[in-house]
Amino acid sequence: MNKPILNVKNLTMNFGGLKALDDVTIRLEKGQIAALIGPNGAGKTTFFNCITGIYEPTTGEVLITPPGKNTQSLRRLKPNYVTERGIARTFQNIRLFHGMTVLENVLIGRHCRLSSGIIKAMLQPPSQKNEEKQAVFDSYEILEKIGLAKYVNDMAVNLPYGAQRRLEIARALATDPFLLLLDEPAAGMNPQETKELDDLILWLRDNEDVSILLIEHDMKLVMSLSDWIHVVDYGKKIAEGTAADIKANPEVIKAYLGEESEDA
Amino acid sequence: MPIKNHIKQSLIIAFWFMILTFPIMVIKVNAIQQTIDFRWANFLWVGIFTFFASMIWNYFLRRNEEQKKTDIADDIPLVHRLLQNDRFRRPFLGLLAAFFIAYPFVFPMYHTSIMISALVYVMLGLGLNIVVGLAGLLDLGYVAFYAVGAYAYALLNLHFGLSFWVVLPMSALLGTLFGVLLGYPVLRLRGDYLAIVTLGFGEIIRIVLENWDDFSNGPRGISDIPAPTFFGHHFGQHDAMIYMYFIVIALVLMTIFFVNRLENSKIGRAWIALRDDEIACQAMGIDKFKTKLTAFALGATWAAMGGVVFAAKTSFINPMSFTIWESITILCVVVIGGMGSAIGVIAGALVLILLPEYLRAVAEYRMLVFGALQVIVMVFKPDGLIKSVRKVYTFNVQEKAIHEQTHT
Ligand SMILES: Nc1ncnc2c1ncn2[C@@H]1O[C@H](COP(=O)(O)OP(=O)(O)OP(=O)(O)O)[C@@H](O)[C@H]1O
Ligand SMILES: [Mg+2]
């Protein structure tokens, strides 16, 4: 059996007295689209932050096995090194670089794959020029794939909301990840945009060789996309399984409908 | 309805100003005859003047708001449009070049001297623009690196007889080194905290220079700093000034050249990303600390070079030239000119440094007028005189069309 590309073991995150994550274990196989769901404040975003190095988990271990590489631990790695190892993410509250154009936002994603330093930037030898040209070309290609090419020179903030969410994905994709973490990619989208997002995520998995873990509240999207679903509530993992399993799971229904449903 | 409100508001402001300026504008104490004159006419004039000034102010403010609504962020400053247009670019740059080359020969030495000062501020502004405008690090101690450069030249020349041309590159390296040394401990802080700590560092350097007598000659400063030579040739006073002028022009051109390249490179983009959103920036694989440190150190590099030029130009330096006000002036150059916009910073430096000199005509009101102008710029042009415009990339449209066809 192949090793899971992401293996999170017994992750716990305390904020003072609050246990935002309590002993969460999640595995992700290569090529999988998995979803992480749970009520508001369940700890989903915190889980992403722990993996990507924005928070340092109180206890627990995060192991990755990038395709064709050895298993390694992400313990105590700064966010930029996590990204360098092939995990890219988007943000629940859009965090684009508003002083930059759409293309430049994607170019930032390429940053960690470029080698020229300051001296080269000032002197611009052919190697730097070629690298820069290639980076612009690659970024443009990504924009075409994601369907944002027509906005290429617009300022990122001037994009419609749905396009901004897609740009976040484009930017993450530019870092050459093997695993994409999407934090509520459909939030604020209309049904048409959500449908397009659904197609895009499937297309990414099939053509870009990335596995995907997404947080989402839109159950229709989650159920149609996900090969595997993990459910957390109050920081604890309460269930995992296929869409059918999860729909039928009484614990999950209880978590979503609240405690009263027990008596009702 | 709104116009009624504006009149009411202006009336209140006028009344308030009348009371506020009452002691100075109306009351006049005649110390000799021991009488007090009440100049009621002035009282009226202040009221009328303030009322109309307020109405005009309101009018422009409203027009500004309306304009903002109609074209969101699509207005490209005139200078950029000129530079982007192939037909205008060459004549425009040609005229500019002709003006700056002819300048020292057409105008008297006094004007050349002022222009040199302004051009040094262009250098300093472009350097600080990297730190504040691009990387978003509020550095209030920038003058420290300026002092490092100036003292480096003064002392190395005094003790070892090193010439301007030897010290210039050395001071650039020294500036970088100081940038890294000072940046290392303080760049973990951000926002206001960074501003306060850098302010402290700037003052520390000045105080050290003031009190370490054996090293820096204390408050008495260092005099007789030689002007640069031309392959060993010494110029007379007038020619030396013109020579200095062209050296500064060359340095400014070099600065523009490198800063422009940096801005549109991997590192420049990382600075802007860092300024816009630190967390997203890190999540995109950018090393936050390293990126901040490079911005800080590069900014310091240019400050130090500016310092060498300053010392060579004035031939006398003492710690009083490097107070916090100097940092604030350079910061004003960046903010008023346009954060992150090289052309804006150049315009800002020229306006901010040249204007007070030519405003000497209005003598004691000079600083008042100057301050008012700054406020006006900030209210009506919050992005600065000439705001930054990002690079536009072009793609082969045909190629793109083929892509699109195969896609659908
Ligand atoms: N930096 C922090 N400091 C203190 N508490 C935090 C911090 N970050 C998150 N929390 C808390 O941890 C809990 C989980 O938050 P989290 O943002 O992970 O929820 P979520 O599942 O993403 O919710 P949502 O669906 O609303 O996005 C919340 O109670 C939140 O208040
Ligand atoms: Mg969340």
XYZ file of C-alpha atoms and ligand atoms in Angstrom:
704
model
C 0.000 0.000 0.000
C 1.150 3.513 -0.739
C 1.941 5.802 2.104
C -0.591 8.598 2.641
C 0.701 11.897 1.287
C -0.603 13.669 4.363
C -0.624 11.933 7.707
C -1.723 14.040 10.650
C -1.444 12.215 13.942
C -3.155 13.200 17.188
C -3.072 16.921 16.518
C -4.027 19.107 19.484
C -4.076 22.882 19.538
C -4.738 24.838 22.708
C -5.459 28.552 22.820
C -5.116 29.272 26.514
C -7.927 27.204 27.985
C -9.650 26.593 24.655
C -8.991 23.293 22.907
C -9.512 24.341 19.293
C -8.277 20.939 18.109
C -8.365 17.826 20.251
C -6.481 14.750 19.159
C -7.374 14.954 15.467
C -6.018 12.273 13.153
C -6.458 12.604 9.415
C -4.896 10.763 6.480
C -5.036 11.739 2.850
C -4.198 9.472 -0.063
C -2.606 10.593 -3.305
C -5.102 11.816 -5.868
C -7.856 12.134 -3.319
C -10.315 14.972 -2.966
C -11.128 15.026 0.713
C -13.341 17.411 2.625
C -13.109 18.655 6.167
C -16.493 19.728 7.443
C -17.992 20.800 10.733
C -20.096 23.543 12.287
C -18.776 27.087 12.685
C -15.916 27.336 15.121
C -15.254 23.601 14.970
C -11.552 24.162 14.362
C -11.284 23.583 10.632
C -9.292 26.699 9.783
C -7.154 26.087 12.848
C -6.364 22.667 11.419
C -5.106 24.250 8.191
C -3.100 26.797 10.139
C -1.431 24.013 12.132
C -0.446 22.096 9.013
C 0.867 25.125 7.159
C 2.991 26.353 10.037
C 1.020 29.496 10.848
C 0.289 27.985 14.270
C 2.551 25.592 16.069
C 0.402 22.702 17.332
C 0.514 22.002 21.070
C 1.025 18.288 20.485
C 0.774 15.898 17.587
C 2.613 15.265 14.395
C 2.219 16.235 10.748
C 3.940 13.921 8.270
C 3.998 14.317 4.523
C 5.123 12.002 1.778
C 5.431 14.027 -1.427
C 5.137 11.818 -4.542
C 8.493 10.209 -5.242
C 10.035 11.465 -2.015
C 10.585 10.241 1.516
C 8.281 10.824 4.436
C 9.149 13.961 6.379
C 7.830 15.814 9.381
C 6.605 19.400 9.170
C 7.276 19.994 12.854
C 8.266 23.588 13.623
C 8.644 24.547 9.983
C 7.872 28.150 9.092
C 4.969 28.626 6.629
C 7.266 29.442 3.728
C 9.151 26.162 4.119
C 5.898 24.214 4.276
C 4.942 25.801 0.961
C 8.353 25.005 -0.475
C 7.770 21.333 0.382
C 4.635 21.323 -1.699
C 1.613 22.287 0.376
C -0.264 25.363 -0.807
C -3.395 26.908 0.591
C -6.112 29.471 0.039
C -7.707 31.599 2.722
C -11.261 31.712 4.022
C -11.184 35.524 4.142
C -9.580 36.327 0.786
C -6.005 37.478 1.208
C -4.863 38.687 -2.176
C -2.117 41.252 -2.619
C -4.208 44.304 -3.392
C -1.346 46.522 -4.590
C -0.550 44.109 -7.389
C -2.000 42.985 -10.668
C -3.568 39.582 -11.166
C -0.489 38.313 -12.970
C 1.829 39.569 -10.245
C -0.248 37.802 -7.614
C 0.395 34.553 -9.447
C 4.059 35.473 -9.919
C 4.338 35.684 -6.136
C 3.283 32.059 -6.076
C 6.215 31.237 -8.364
C 8.602 33.055 -6.003
C 9.870 30.031 -4.125
C 10.618 28.200 -7.386
C 12.844 30.987 -8.746
C 16.509 31.204 -7.903
C 17.778 34.683 -8.870
C 18.788 36.843 -5.930
C 19.204 40.589 -5.449
C 22.492 40.940 -7.287
C 21.047 39.169 -10.300
C 17.924 41.314 -10.135
C 20.087 44.448 -10.343
C 22.465 43.258 -13.045
C 19.954 41.181 -15.009
C 22.224 38.592 -16.623
C 20.605 36.404 -19.320
C 19.895 33.635 -16.802
C 17.780 36.006 -14.722
C 15.979 37.414 -17.745
C 15.106 33.958 -19.008
C 13.938 32.835 -15.624
C 11.744 35.911 -15.295
C 10.321 35.401 -18.790
C 9.597 31.780 -18.011
C 7.910 32.717 -14.726
C 5.671 35.250 -16.468
C 4.817 32.686 -19.119
C 4.050 29.969 -16.560
C 1.913 32.343 -14.536
C -0.028 33.371 -17.580
C -0.600 29.753 -18.432
C -1.966 29.098 -14.967
C -4.324 32.054 -15.361
C -5.560 30.577 -18.626
C -6.184 27.227 -17.000
C -8.111 28.795 -14.160
C -9.989 31.008 -16.622
C -8.664 34.366 -15.469
C -6.483 35.270 -18.458
C -8.700 38.154 -19.459
C -7.940 39.917 -16.148
C -4.188 39.498 -16.454
C -3.161 43.148 -15.994
C -6.049 44.243 -13.760
C -5.487 45.064 -10.136
C -6.454 42.054 -8.041
C -8.839 44.056 -5.848
C -10.923 45.145 -8.835
C -11.903 41.582 -9.699
C -15.423 40.267 -9.063
C -15.690 38.251 -5.890
C -15.859 34.830 -7.528
C -12.814 35.640 -9.660
C -10.885 36.680 -6.544
C -11.524 33.252 -5.021
C -10.304 31.612 -8.210
C -7.239 33.830 -8.213
C -6.397 32.555 -4.750
C -6.433 29.049 -6.198
C -4.308 30.152 -9.175
C -1.774 31.728 -6.839
C -1.593 28.588 -4.711
C -1.215 26.438 -7.801
C 1.752 28.520 -8.940
C 3.806 27.185 -6.022
C 3.786 23.715 -7.668
C 2.040 21.933 -4.807
C 1.267 18.244 -4.494
C -1.421 19.078 -1.958
C -3.879 21.967 -2.125
C -5.694 23.106 0.987
C -8.794 25.120 0.094
C -10.514 26.990 2.909
C -14.158 27.531 1.931
C -13.480 28.152 -1.773
C -17.193 28.509 -2.562
C -18.049 30.977 0.200
C -19.936 33.921 -1.255
C -20.253 32.406 -4.728
C -23.531 32.192 -6.640
C -24.775 28.768 -7.845
C -23.294 29.284 -11.313
C -19.867 30.151 -9.897
C -20.075 27.219 -7.497
C -20.770 24.878 -10.379
C -17.712 26.207 -12.222
C -15.646 25.770 -9.090
C -16.788 22.166 -8.843
C -15.527 21.546 -12.392
C -12.289 23.383 -11.710
C -11.453 21.319 -8.633
C -12.069 18.047 -10.475
C -10.027 19.317 -13.407
C -7.158 20.249 -11.105
C -7.093 16.828 -9.521
C -7.114 15.062 -12.877
C -4.713 17.303 -14.801
C -2.410 19.004 -12.341
C -1.446 16.032 -10.225
C -2.559 17.577 -6.962
C -4.514 16.098 -4.124
C -7.052 18.345 -2.492
C -8.316 18.853 1.033
C -11.107 21.353 1.239
C -13.117 22.985 3.977
C -16.615 23.815 2.820
C -20.049 24.593 4.183
C -21.842 24.033 0.882
C -22.960 20.429 1.446
C -24.033 19.884 -2.125
C -20.537 20.729 -3.332
C -18.903 18.635 -0.621
C -21.021 15.581 -1.314
C -20.573 15.703 -5.070
C -16.816 16.322 -5.008
C -15.362 14.420 -2.127
C -13.953 10.935 -2.212
C -13.667 11.041 1.537
C -15.096 13.298 4.217
C -13.805 14.114 7.708
C -16.102 15.702 10.248
C -14.951 17.736 13.232
C -17.003 19.278 15.999
C -15.677 21.270 18.961
C -12.151 20.374 17.899
C -12.798 16.635 17.988
C -13.027 14.417 14.974
C -16.409 12.722 15.146
C -16.624 10.824 11.871
C -15.061 10.026 8.538
C -16.196 8.161 5.468
C -17.749 8.472 2.045
C -20.540 10.941 1.321
C -23.144 8.233 1.849
C -21.641 7.195 5.206
C -21.542 10.751 6.461
C -25.097 11.566 5.440
C -26.322 8.604 7.423
C -24.115 9.117 10.484
C -26.222 10.036 13.548
C -23.273 11.781 15.279
C -22.854 14.118 12.322
C -26.549 14.913 12.159
C -26.506 15.669 15.864
C -23.483 17.969 15.509
C -25.088 19.910 12.694
C -28.578 20.171 14.160
C -27.477 20.808 17.731
C -28.008 18.953 21.005
C -31.799 19.442 21.114
C -32.328 17.022 18.269
C -31.375 14.230 20.650
C -34.552 14.679 22.631
C -36.710 15.632 19.713
C -30.013 70.759 0.834
C -26.305 69.854 1.013
C -25.307 73.362 -0.085
C -27.220 74.742 2.907
C -25.232 72.422 5.159
C -21.969 73.554 3.642
C -22.826 77.196 4.229
C -23.767 76.431 7.806
C -20.581 74.471 8.343
C -18.458 77.207 6.785
C -20.133 79.826 8.971
C -19.314 77.832 12.089
C -15.719 77.382 10.957
C -15.421 81.081 10.151
C -16.788 82.039 13.561
C -14.462 79.629 15.293
C -11.474 81.041 13.422
C -12.503 84.578 14.307
C -12.416 83.701 17.986
C -9.259 81.642 17.648
C -7.281 84.389 15.934
C -8.815 87.159 18.060
C -5.799 87.601 20.359
C -3.299 87.961 17.524
C -5.298 89.525 14.743
C -7.487 91.937 16.647
C -5.840 92.891 19.907
C -2.757 94.990 19.549
C -0.895 96.095 22.639
C 0.972 99.335 22.276
C 3.660 98.960 24.919
C 4.916 102.528 24.695
C 1.646 104.356 25.099
C 0.332 101.511 27.244
C -2.889 101.259 25.296
C -4.706 98.394 23.653
C -5.995 98.791 20.120
C -8.862 96.660 18.877
C -8.598 96.238 15.136
C -12.179 95.165 14.434
C -11.690 95.326 10.699
C -9.278 92.401 10.931
C -11.914 90.492 12.866
C -14.256 90.836 9.934
C -11.641 90.027 7.333
C -10.658 86.785 9.076
C -14.309 85.776 9.121
C -14.896 86.501 5.439
C -11.658 84.915 4.342
C -12.189 81.739 6.351
C -15.754 81.422 5.138
C -14.785 81.501 1.481
C -11.732 79.299 1.997
C -13.941 76.729 3.663
C -16.493 76.876 0.842
C -13.801 76.348 -1.767
C -12.269 73.550 0.242
C -15.646 71.838 0.478
C -16.254 72.245 -3.210
C -13.002 70.547 -4.174
C -13.476 67.828 -1.605
C -16.894 67.041 -3.029
C -15.632 67.039 -6.581
C -12.856 64.703 -5.532
C -15.359 62.272 -4.017
C -17.486 62.316 -7.133
C -14.505 61.661 -9.346
C -13.497 58.727 -7.210
C -16.914 57.196 -7.714
C -16.839 57.470 -11.498
C -13.434 56.025 -12.234
C -12.230 53.536 -9.688
C -8.464 53.195 -9.767
C -8.390 53.469 -13.545
C -6.795 56.888 -13.621
C -3.177 56.578 -14.648
C -1.084 59.651 -13.767
C -0.170 61.918 -16.675
C 3.561 61.253 -16.377
C 3.006 57.529 -16.750
C 0.789 58.075 -19.761
C 3.506 60.195 -21.356
C 6.126 57.568 -20.639
C 3.981 54.748 -21.968
C 3.161 56.540 -25.185
C 5.895 55.801 -27.739
C 5.391 59.075 -29.548
C 5.804 61.224 -26.480
C 8.350 59.252 -24.518
C 11.441 60.302 -26.447
C 10.716 64.031 -26.750
C 9.614 64.087 -23.118
C 12.768 62.416 -21.837
C 14.856 64.493 -24.243
C 13.442 67.744 -22.886
C 13.968 66.567 -19.343
C 17.567 65.634 -20.074
C 18.223 68.951 -21.830
C 16.809 70.849 -18.865
C 18.955 69.049 -16.315
C 22.116 69.290 -18.410
C 21.666 73.001 -19.088
C 20.591 73.786 -15.515
C 23.954 74.548 -13.837
C 25.116 76.634 -16.798
C 21.959 78.691 -17.060
C 21.214 79.344 -13.411
C 23.524 80.934 -10.854
C 25.514 78.836 -8.420
C 23.006 79.291 -5.618
C 20.355 77.462 -7.647
C 22.758 74.685 -8.551
C 23.528 74.245 -4.889
C 19.847 73.959 -4.001
C 19.294 71.531 -6.850
C 22.112 69.327 -5.575
C 20.423 69.169 -2.181
C 17.132 68.278 -3.821
C 18.777 65.554 -5.889
C 20.390 64.073 -2.798
C 16.878 63.854 -1.380
C 15.773 62.108 -4.548
C 18.383 59.453 -3.782
C 17.395 59.255 -0.146
C 13.715 59.189 -1.042
C 14.175 56.373 -3.541
C 16.132 54.442 -0.917
C 13.532 54.953 1.779
C 10.828 54.158 -0.749
C 12.163 50.604 -0.847
C 11.740 50.315 2.908
C 8.502 52.235 3.471
C 6.806 52.375 0.076
C 7.504 48.893 -1.190
C 8.150 46.717 1.850
C 5.808 48.669 4.120
C 8.277 48.969 7.003
C 7.831 52.287 8.747
C 11.411 53.338 9.407
C 11.806 56.586 11.346
C 15.536 56.187 11.870
C 16.569 56.320 8.264
C 18.805 59.315 8.916
C 21.124 57.040 10.909
C 22.399 55.470 7.692
C 22.728 58.886 6.105
C 24.937 59.846 9.050
C 26.944 56.652 8.667
C 27.763 57.589 5.072
C 28.586 61.204 5.847
C 30.819 60.368 8.804
C 32.432 57.511 6.899
C 33.650 59.947 4.281
C 34.609 62.679 6.730
C 36.566 60.371 9.038
C 38.185 58.144 6.442
C 39.317 61.247 4.646
C 40.548 62.929 7.813
C 42.529 59.969 9.116
C 43.518 58.051 6.011
C 43.169 60.620 3.263
C 40.806 58.424 1.280
C 39.155 60.207 -1.616
C 35.475 60.602 -2.454
C 35.599 57.970 -5.168
C 37.144 55.385 -2.856
C 34.775 56.049 0.006
C 31.586 56.088 -2.091
C 31.522 52.325 -2.802
C 32.922 51.602 0.669
C 30.138 53.573 2.298
C 27.566 51.729 0.231
C 28.842 48.477 1.702
C 29.046 50.021 5.145
C 25.437 51.177 4.805
C 24.349 47.666 3.865
C 26.264 46.278 6.827
C 24.672 48.745 9.238
C 21.284 48.016 7.717
C 21.698 44.331 8.426
C 23.087 44.921 11.926
C 20.321 47.305 12.963
C 17.650 45.479 11.005
C 18.391 42.116 12.521
C 17.092 42.872 16.010
C 14.303 45.315 15.112
C 12.631 43.685 12.134
C 10.841 41.176 14.310
C 8.610 44.038 15.314
C 6.028 45.546 13.072
C 3.922 48.638 12.521
C 4.082 51.219 15.279
C 6.565 49.220 17.318
C 9.017 49.119 14.458
C 8.582 52.855 13.915
C 9.375 53.640 17.546
C 12.368 51.342 17.769
C 13.893 52.629 14.523
C 13.331 56.163 15.771
C 15.256 55.203 18.889
C 18.094 53.715 16.876
C 18.334 56.838 14.773
C 18.621 58.986 17.867
C 21.175 56.633 19.439
C 23.484 57.046 16.456
C 23.146 60.818 16.628
C 23.767 60.911 20.377
C 26.809 58.692 20.035
C 28.206 61.034 17.389
C 27.523 63.979 19.632
C 29.178 62.548 22.732
C 31.985 60.351 21.505
C 34.336 63.247 21.138
C 37.510 61.324 20.318
C 35.846 59.539 17.479
C 33.604 62.092 15.832
C 34.801 65.413 17.217
C 31.468 65.774 19.027
C 29.112 68.678 18.394
C 31.910 70.707 16.808
C 31.717 68.384 13.829
C 34.244 67.890 11.086
C 35.119 70.642 8.664
C 37.206 71.028 5.520
C 35.856 67.886 3.936
C 37.215 67.969 0.382
C 35.000 68.063 -2.677
C 35.420 65.210 -5.160
C 38.285 65.431 -7.614
C 38.347 64.545 -11.287
C 41.219 62.081 -11.730
C 43.224 64.053 -9.229
C 42.287 67.417 -10.672
C 40.922 69.971 -8.205
C 38.336 72.422 -9.449
C 37.743 76.007 -8.468
C 34.705 76.685 -6.308
C 32.312 77.317 -9.172
C 33.424 74.394 -11.311
C 33.481 72.119 -8.284
C 29.809 72.868 -7.752
C 28.974 72.016 -11.359
C 31.056 68.852 -11.131
C 29.256 67.882 -7.944
C 25.950 68.529 -9.683
C 26.743 66.070 -12.445
C 28.000 63.474 -10.003
C 24.680 63.651 -8.185
C 22.775 63.450 -11.463
C 24.744 60.311 -12.336
C 24.077 58.817 -8.917
C 20.372 59.584 -9.190
C 20.243 57.946 -12.614
C 22.032 54.913 -11.233
C 19.578 54.782 -8.349
C 16.574 55.000 -10.653
C 18.064 52.327 -12.876
C 18.633 49.824 -10.069
C 15.511 50.599 -8.075
C 13.393 50.149 -11.177
C 14.986 46.791 -11.860
C 14.537 45.692 -8.281
C 10.937 46.794 -8.200
C 9.952 44.588 -11.106
C 11.957 41.581 -10.034
C 11.243 38.645 -7.805
C 12.523 40.495 -4.752
C 10.546 43.672 -5.497
C 7.335 41.751 -5.830
C 8.067 39.977 -2.568
C 8.418 43.367 -0.839
C 5.037 44.521 -2.086
C 3.439 41.216 -1.164
C 4.884 41.544 2.316
C 3.475 45.044 2.626
C 0.039 43.967 1.435
C -0.393 40.833 3.527
C 2.275 39.265 5.689
C 0.475 36.001 6.325
C -0.488 35.358 2.709
C 3.029 36.310 1.708
C 4.552 33.663 3.951
C 1.985 31.122 2.852
C 3.163 31.714 -0.720
C 6.638 30.557 0.219
C 8.342 33.876 0.905
C 10.772 34.135 3.792
C 9.383 37.094 5.699
C 12.445 37.962 7.706
C 14.930 37.679 4.877
C 12.751 39.801 2.617
C 12.402 42.521 5.250
C 16.108 42.499 5.925
C 17.014 42.924 2.257
C 14.669 45.907 1.976
C 16.095 47.489 5.104
C 19.703 46.895 4.079
C 19.225 48.120 0.515
C 17.509 51.251 1.765
C 20.468 51.838 4.061
C 22.874 51.398 1.153
C 21.429 54.384 -0.658
C 21.188 56.477 2.484
C 24.901 55.970 3.112
C 25.803 56.986 -0.435
C 23.618 60.049 -0.032
C 25.522 60.828 3.143
C 28.873 60.789 1.353
C 27.564 63.203 -1.264
C 26.132 65.451 1.441
C 29.445 65.592 3.320
C 31.371 66.309 0.139
C 28.955 69.022 -0.894
C 28.701 70.956 2.366
C 32.332 70.298 3.387
C 31.208 70.451 7.012
C 29.125 68.019 9.031
C 28.069 67.816 12.634
C 25.460 65.720 14.448
C 22.865 68.486 14.087
C 22.532 67.558 10.408
C 21.185 64.164 11.370
C 18.255 64.763 13.672
C 14.903 63.056 13.621
C 13.568 65.914 11.464
C 15.768 64.756 8.652
C 14.149 61.303 8.807
C 10.738 62.895 8.818
C 11.526 65.091 5.830
C 12.642 62.060 3.841
C 9.522 60.223 4.927
C 7.432 63.176 3.737
C 9.172 62.984 0.373
C 8.039 59.379 0.053
C 4.508 59.831 1.358
C 3.721 63.084 -0.453
C 5.415 61.908 -3.630
C 3.557 58.620 -3.697
C 4.350 55.491 -1.717
C 5.967 52.832 -3.840
C 6.112 55.097 -6.875
C 9.632 55.992 -8.015
C 8.470 58.838 -10.256
C 6.304 60.123 -7.441
C 9.215 60.112 -5.013
C 11.363 62.050 -7.475
C 8.618 64.643 -7.892
C 8.072 64.672 -4.138
C 11.732 65.347 -3.401
C 11.961 68.151 -5.945
C 8.772 69.831 -4.737
C 9.424 69.362 -1.038
C 13.036 70.488 -1.052
C 12.925 73.168 -3.731
C 9.661 74.745 -2.645
C 10.740 75.887 0.836
C 13.842 77.421 -0.706
C 11.847 79.466 -3.192
C 9.203 80.242 -0.621
C 11.798 82.286 1.244
C 10.068 85.213 -0.403
C 7.230 84.834 2.067
C 9.844 84.546 4.791
C 8.292 83.730 8.144
C 5.126 82.190 6.705
C 7.188 79.787 4.642
C 6.798 76.800 6.937
C 3.113 77.541 7.392
C 2.476 77.581 3.648
C 4.595 74.488 3.291
C 2.617 72.634 5.943
C -0.688 73.707 4.415
C 0.445 72.446 1.012
C 1.306 69.073 2.483
C -2.106 68.785 4.102
C -3.792 69.732 0.833
C -1.861 67.076 -1.079
C -2.770 64.429 1.468
C -6.468 65.323 1.422
C -6.882 65.527 -2.323
C -4.262 63.036 -3.409
C -3.994 60.424 -0.681
C -1.886 58.208 -2.939
C 0.675 60.991 -3.311
C 1.479 63.383 -6.120
C 2.079 60.620 -8.631
C 0.796 57.273 -7.527
C 2.448 54.005 -8.385
C 1.445 52.097 -11.476
C 2.227 48.426 -11.849
C 4.013 46.984 -14.816
C 1.802 45.871 -17.681
C 2.738 42.610 -19.359
C 1.812 41.957 -22.952
C 1.100 38.580 -24.446
C 0.912 37.399 -27.966
C -2.766 37.844 -28.735
C -2.738 35.336 -31.571
C -1.155 32.702 -29.434
C -3.748 33.409 -26.806
C -6.553 33.083 -29.341
C -5.284 29.656 -30.334
C -5.189 28.634 -26.691
C -8.757 29.733 -26.219
C -9.924 27.876 -29.273
C -8.417 24.619 -28.162
C -9.839 25.129 -24.707
C -13.468 25.372 -25.764
N -5.495 32.686 17.208
C -6.511 32.262 17.984
N -6.528 32.584 19.289
C -7.537 32.157 20.078
N -8.555 31.420 19.663
C -8.590 31.058 18.372
C -7.581 31.465 17.448
N -7.866 30.979 16.234
C -9.020 30.303 16.371
N -9.461 30.342 17.647
C -10.654 29.687 18.157
O -10.622 28.341 17.774
C -11.914 27.878 17.448
C -11.889 27.275 16.075
O -11.768 28.320 15.115
P -11.639 28.045 13.565
O -11.421 29.347 12.925
O -10.636 26.995 13.342
O -13.089 27.511 13.206
P -13.659 27.040 11.815
O -14.029 25.623 11.951
O -12.734 27.389 10.718
O -14.993 27.905 11.722
P -15.688 28.590 10.469
O -16.504 27.548 9.805
O -16.532 29.643 11.081
O -14.614 29.124 9.611
C -12.842 29.059 17.587
O -13.486 28.967 18.849
C -11.930 30.241 17.541
O -12.443 31.295 18.303
Mg -12.723 28.680 9.131
